[in-house]
mmCIF file with all atom_site columns, C-alpha atoms in Angstrom:
data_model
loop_
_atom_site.group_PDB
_atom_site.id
_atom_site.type_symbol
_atom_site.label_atom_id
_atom_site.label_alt_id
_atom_site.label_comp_id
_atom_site.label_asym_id
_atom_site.label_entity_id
_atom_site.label_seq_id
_atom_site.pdbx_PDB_ins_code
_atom_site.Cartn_x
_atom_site.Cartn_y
_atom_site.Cartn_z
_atom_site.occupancy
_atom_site.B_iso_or_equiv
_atom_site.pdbx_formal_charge
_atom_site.auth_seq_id
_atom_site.auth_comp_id
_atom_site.auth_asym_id
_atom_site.auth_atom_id
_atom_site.pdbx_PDB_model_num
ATOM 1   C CA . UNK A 1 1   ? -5.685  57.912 63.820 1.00 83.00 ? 921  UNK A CA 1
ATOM 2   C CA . UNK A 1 2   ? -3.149  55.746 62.255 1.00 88.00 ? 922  UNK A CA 1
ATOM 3   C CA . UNK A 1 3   ? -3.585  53.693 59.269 1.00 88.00 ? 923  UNK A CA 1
ATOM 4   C CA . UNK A 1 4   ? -2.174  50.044 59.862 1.00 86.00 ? 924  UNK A CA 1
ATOM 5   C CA . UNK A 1 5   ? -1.409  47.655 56.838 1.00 89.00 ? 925  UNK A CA 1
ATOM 6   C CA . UNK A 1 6   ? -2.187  43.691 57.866 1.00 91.00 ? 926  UNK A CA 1
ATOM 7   C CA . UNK A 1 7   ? -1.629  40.530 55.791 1.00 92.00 ? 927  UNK A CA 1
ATOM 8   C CA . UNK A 1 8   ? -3.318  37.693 57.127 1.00 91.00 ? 928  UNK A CA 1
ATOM 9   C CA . UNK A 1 9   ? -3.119  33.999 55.950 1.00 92.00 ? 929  UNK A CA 1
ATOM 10  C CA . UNK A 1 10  ? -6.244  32.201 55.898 1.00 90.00 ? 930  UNK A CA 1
ATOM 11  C CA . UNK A 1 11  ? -6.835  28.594 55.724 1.00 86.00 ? 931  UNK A CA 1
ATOM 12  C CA . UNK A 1 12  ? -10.220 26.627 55.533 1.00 83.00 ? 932  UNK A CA 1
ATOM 13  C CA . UNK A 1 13  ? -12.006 30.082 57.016 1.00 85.00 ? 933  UNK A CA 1
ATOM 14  C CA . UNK A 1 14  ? -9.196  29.999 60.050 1.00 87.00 ? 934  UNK A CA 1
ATOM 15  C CA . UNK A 1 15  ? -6.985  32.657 60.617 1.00 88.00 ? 935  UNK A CA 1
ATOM 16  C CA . UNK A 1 16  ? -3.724  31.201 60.475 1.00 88.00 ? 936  UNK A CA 1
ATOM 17  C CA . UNK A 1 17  ? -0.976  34.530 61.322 1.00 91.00 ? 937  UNK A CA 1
ATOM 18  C CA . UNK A 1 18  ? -1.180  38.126 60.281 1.00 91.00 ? 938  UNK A CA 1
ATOM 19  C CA . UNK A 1 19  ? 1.689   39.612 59.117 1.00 93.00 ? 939  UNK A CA 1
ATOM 20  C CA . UNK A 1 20  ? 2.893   43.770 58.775 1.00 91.00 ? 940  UNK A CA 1
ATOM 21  C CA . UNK A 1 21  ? 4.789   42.760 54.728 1.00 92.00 ? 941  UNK A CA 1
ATOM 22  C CA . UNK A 1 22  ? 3.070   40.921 51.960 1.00 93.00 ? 942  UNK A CA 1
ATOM 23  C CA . UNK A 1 23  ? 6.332   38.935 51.426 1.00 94.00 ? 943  UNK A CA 1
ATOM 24  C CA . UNK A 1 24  ? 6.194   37.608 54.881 1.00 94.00 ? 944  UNK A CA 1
ATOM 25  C CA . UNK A 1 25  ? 2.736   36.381 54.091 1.00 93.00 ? 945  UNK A CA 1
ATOM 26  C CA . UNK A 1 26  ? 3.188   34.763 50.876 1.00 94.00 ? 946  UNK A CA 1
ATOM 27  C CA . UNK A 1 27  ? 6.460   33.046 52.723 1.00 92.00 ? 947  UNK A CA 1
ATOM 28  C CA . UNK A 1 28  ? 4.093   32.001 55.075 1.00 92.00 ? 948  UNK A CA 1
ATOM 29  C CA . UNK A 1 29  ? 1.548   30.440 52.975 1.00 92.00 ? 949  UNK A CA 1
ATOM 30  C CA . UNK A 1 30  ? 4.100   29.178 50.735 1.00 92.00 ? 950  UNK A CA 1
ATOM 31  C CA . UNK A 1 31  ? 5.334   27.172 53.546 1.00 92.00 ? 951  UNK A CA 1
ATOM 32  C CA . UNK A 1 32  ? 1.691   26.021 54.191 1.00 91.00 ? 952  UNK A CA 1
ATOM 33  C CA . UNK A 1 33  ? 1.161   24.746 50.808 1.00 92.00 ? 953  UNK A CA 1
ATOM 34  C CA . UNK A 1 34  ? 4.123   22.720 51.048 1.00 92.00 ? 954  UNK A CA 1
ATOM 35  C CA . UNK A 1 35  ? 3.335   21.476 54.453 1.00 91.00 ? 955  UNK A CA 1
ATOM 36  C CA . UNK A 1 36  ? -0.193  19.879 53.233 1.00 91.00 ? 956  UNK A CA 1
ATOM 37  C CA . UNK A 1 37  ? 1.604   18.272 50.059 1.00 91.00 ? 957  UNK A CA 1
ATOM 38  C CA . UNK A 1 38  ? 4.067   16.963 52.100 1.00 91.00 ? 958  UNK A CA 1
ATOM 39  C CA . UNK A 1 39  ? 0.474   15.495 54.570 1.00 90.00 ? 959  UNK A CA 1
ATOM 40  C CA . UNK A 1 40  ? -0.221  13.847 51.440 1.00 91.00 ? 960  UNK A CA 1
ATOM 41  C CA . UNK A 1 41  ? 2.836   12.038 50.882 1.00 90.00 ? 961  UNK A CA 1
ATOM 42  C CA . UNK A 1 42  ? 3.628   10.870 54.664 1.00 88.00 ? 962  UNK A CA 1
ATOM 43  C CA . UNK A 1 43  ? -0.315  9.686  54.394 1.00 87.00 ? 963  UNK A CA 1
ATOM 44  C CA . UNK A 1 44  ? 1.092   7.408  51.839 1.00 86.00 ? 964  UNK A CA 1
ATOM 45  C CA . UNK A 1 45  ? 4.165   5.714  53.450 1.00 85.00 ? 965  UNK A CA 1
ATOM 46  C CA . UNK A 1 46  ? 3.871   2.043  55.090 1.00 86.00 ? 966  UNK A CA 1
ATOM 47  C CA . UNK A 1 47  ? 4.680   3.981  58.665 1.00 85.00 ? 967  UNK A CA 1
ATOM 48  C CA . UNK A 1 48  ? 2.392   3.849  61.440 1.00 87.00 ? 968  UNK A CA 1
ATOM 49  C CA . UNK A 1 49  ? 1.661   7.886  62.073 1.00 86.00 ? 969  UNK A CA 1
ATOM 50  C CA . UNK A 1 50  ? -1.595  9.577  63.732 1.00 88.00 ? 970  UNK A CA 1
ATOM 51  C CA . UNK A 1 51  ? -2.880  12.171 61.884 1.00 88.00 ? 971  UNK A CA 1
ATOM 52  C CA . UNK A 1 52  ? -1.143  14.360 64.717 1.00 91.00 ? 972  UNK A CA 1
ATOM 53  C CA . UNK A 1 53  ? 2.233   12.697 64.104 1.00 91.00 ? 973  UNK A CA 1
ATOM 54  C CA . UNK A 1 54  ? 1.569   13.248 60.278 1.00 90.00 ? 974  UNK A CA 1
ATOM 55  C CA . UNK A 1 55  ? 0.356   16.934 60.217 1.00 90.00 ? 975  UNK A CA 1
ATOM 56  C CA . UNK A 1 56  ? 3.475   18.184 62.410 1.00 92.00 ? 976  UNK A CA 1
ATOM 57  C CA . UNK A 1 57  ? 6.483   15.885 60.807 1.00 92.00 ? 977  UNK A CA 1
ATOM 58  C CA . UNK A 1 58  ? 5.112   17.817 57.251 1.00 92.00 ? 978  UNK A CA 1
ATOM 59  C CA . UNK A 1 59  ? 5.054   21.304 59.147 1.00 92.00 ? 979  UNK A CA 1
ATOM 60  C CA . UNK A 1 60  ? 8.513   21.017 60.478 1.00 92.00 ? 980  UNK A CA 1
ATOM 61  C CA . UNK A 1 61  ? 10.053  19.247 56.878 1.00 92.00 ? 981  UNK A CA 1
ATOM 62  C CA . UNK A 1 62  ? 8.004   22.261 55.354 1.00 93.00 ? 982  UNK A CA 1
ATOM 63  C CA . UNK A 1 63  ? 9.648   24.810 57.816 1.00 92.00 ? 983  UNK A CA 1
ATOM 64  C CA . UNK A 1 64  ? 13.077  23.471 57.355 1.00 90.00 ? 984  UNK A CA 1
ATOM 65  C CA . UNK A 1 65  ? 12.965  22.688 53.387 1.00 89.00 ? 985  UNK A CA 1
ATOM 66  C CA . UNK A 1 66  ? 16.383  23.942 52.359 1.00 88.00 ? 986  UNK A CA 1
ATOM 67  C CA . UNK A 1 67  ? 18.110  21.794 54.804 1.00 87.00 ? 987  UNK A CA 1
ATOM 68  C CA . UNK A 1 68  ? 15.882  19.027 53.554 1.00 87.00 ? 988  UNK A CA 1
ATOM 69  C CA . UNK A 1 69  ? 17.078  19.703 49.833 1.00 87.00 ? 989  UNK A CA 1
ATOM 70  C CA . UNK A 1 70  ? 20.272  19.508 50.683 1.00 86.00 ? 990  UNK A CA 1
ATOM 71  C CA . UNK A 1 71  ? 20.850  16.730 52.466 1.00 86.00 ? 991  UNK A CA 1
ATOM 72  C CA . UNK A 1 72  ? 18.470  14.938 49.498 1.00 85.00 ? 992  UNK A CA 1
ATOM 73  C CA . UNK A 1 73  ? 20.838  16.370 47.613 1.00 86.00 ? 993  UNK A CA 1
ATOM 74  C CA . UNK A 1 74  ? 23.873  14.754 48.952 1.00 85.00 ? 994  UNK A CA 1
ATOM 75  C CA . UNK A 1 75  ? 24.887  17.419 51.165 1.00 76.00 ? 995  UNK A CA 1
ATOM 76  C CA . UNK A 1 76  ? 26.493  15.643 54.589 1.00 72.00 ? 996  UNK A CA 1
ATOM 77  C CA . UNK A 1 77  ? 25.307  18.540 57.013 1.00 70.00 ? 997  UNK A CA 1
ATOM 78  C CA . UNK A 1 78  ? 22.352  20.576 56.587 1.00 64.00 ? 998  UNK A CA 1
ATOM 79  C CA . UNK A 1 79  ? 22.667  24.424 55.710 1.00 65.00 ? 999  UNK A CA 1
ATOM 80  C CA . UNK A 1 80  ? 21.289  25.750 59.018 1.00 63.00 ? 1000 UNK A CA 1
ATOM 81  C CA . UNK A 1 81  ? 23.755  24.061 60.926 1.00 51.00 ? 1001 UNK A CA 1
ATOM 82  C CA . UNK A 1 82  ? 26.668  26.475 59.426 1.00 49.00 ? 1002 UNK A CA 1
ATOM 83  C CA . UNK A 1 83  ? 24.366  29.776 60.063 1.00 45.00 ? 1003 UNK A CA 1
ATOM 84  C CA . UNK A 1 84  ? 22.470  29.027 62.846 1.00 44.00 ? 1004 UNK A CA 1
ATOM 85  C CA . UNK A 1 85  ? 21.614  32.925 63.800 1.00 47.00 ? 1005 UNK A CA 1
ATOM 86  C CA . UNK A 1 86  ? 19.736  32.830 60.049 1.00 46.00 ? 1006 UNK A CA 1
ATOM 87  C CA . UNK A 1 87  ? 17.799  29.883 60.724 1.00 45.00 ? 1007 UNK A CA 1
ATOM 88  C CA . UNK A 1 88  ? 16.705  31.701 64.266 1.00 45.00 ? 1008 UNK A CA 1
ATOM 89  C CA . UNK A 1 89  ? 15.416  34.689 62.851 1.00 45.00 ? 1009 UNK A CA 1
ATOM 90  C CA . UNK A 1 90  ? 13.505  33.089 60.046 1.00 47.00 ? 1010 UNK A CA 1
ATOM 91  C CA . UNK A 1 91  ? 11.623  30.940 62.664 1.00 48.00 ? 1011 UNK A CA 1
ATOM 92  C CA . UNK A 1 92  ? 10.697  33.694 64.988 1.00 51.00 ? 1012 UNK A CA 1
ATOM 93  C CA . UNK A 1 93  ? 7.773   34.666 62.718 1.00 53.00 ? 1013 UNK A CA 1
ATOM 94  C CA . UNK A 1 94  ? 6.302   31.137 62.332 1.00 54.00 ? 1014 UNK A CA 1
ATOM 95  C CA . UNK A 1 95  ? 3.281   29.720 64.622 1.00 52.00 ? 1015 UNK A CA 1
ATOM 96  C CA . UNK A 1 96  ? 2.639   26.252 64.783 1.00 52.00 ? 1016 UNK A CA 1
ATOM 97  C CA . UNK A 1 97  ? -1.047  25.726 63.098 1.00 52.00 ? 1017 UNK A CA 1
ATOM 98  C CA . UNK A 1 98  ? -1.885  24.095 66.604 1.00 48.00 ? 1018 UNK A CA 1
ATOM 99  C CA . UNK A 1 99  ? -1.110  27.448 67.898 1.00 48.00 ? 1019 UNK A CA 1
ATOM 100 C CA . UNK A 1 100 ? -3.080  29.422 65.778 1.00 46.00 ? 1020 UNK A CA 1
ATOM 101 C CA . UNK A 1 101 ? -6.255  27.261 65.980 1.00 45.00 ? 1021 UNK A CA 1
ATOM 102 C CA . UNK A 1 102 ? -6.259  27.644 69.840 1.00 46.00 ? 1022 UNK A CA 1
ATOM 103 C CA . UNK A 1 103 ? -6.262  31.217 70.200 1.00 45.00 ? 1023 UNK A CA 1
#
């Protein structure tokens, strides 16, 4: 019998994604902690969004926050576009909460 090691991330009582490394988790749920204070702010702007529109712009500006930095930062091209291959992996362990609250 073999002993297996998960981390899961929980939100609100849902199971969000279960990870094999604590520092993928706490990635993870760093990411989700910026996503719902970044909710709060686009709740706040004189833009017409759906609740929809707002909870998945904040995912993907929480997902992509170094490229975000930089260009508010004065950068003229975001980071991922000069090491795309990086950007790929990092992604490939990221649901969508949509995703996760289906299954």
């Amino acid at each position: 019998m073999a002993v297996v090691v998960k981390y899961v991330v929980e939100r609100n009582g849902v199971e969000r994604m279960t990870f094999t490394t604590k520092k993928e988790a706490d990635t993870y749920d760093k990411m989700l902690d910026i996503a719902e204070s970044l909710e709060l702010m686009l709740e706040k702007v004189d833009v017409p969004l759906s609740e929809q529109q707002v909870e998945s712009l904040a995912l993907e500006i929480a997902k992509s926050k170094d490229d975000f930095m930089a260009v508010l930062k004065g950068s003229r091209e975001p980071i991922t576009a000069k090491s795309p291959a990086k950007n790929k992996k990092a992604n490939n362990n990221i649901a969508s909460i949509k995703e996760s609250v289906d299954k």
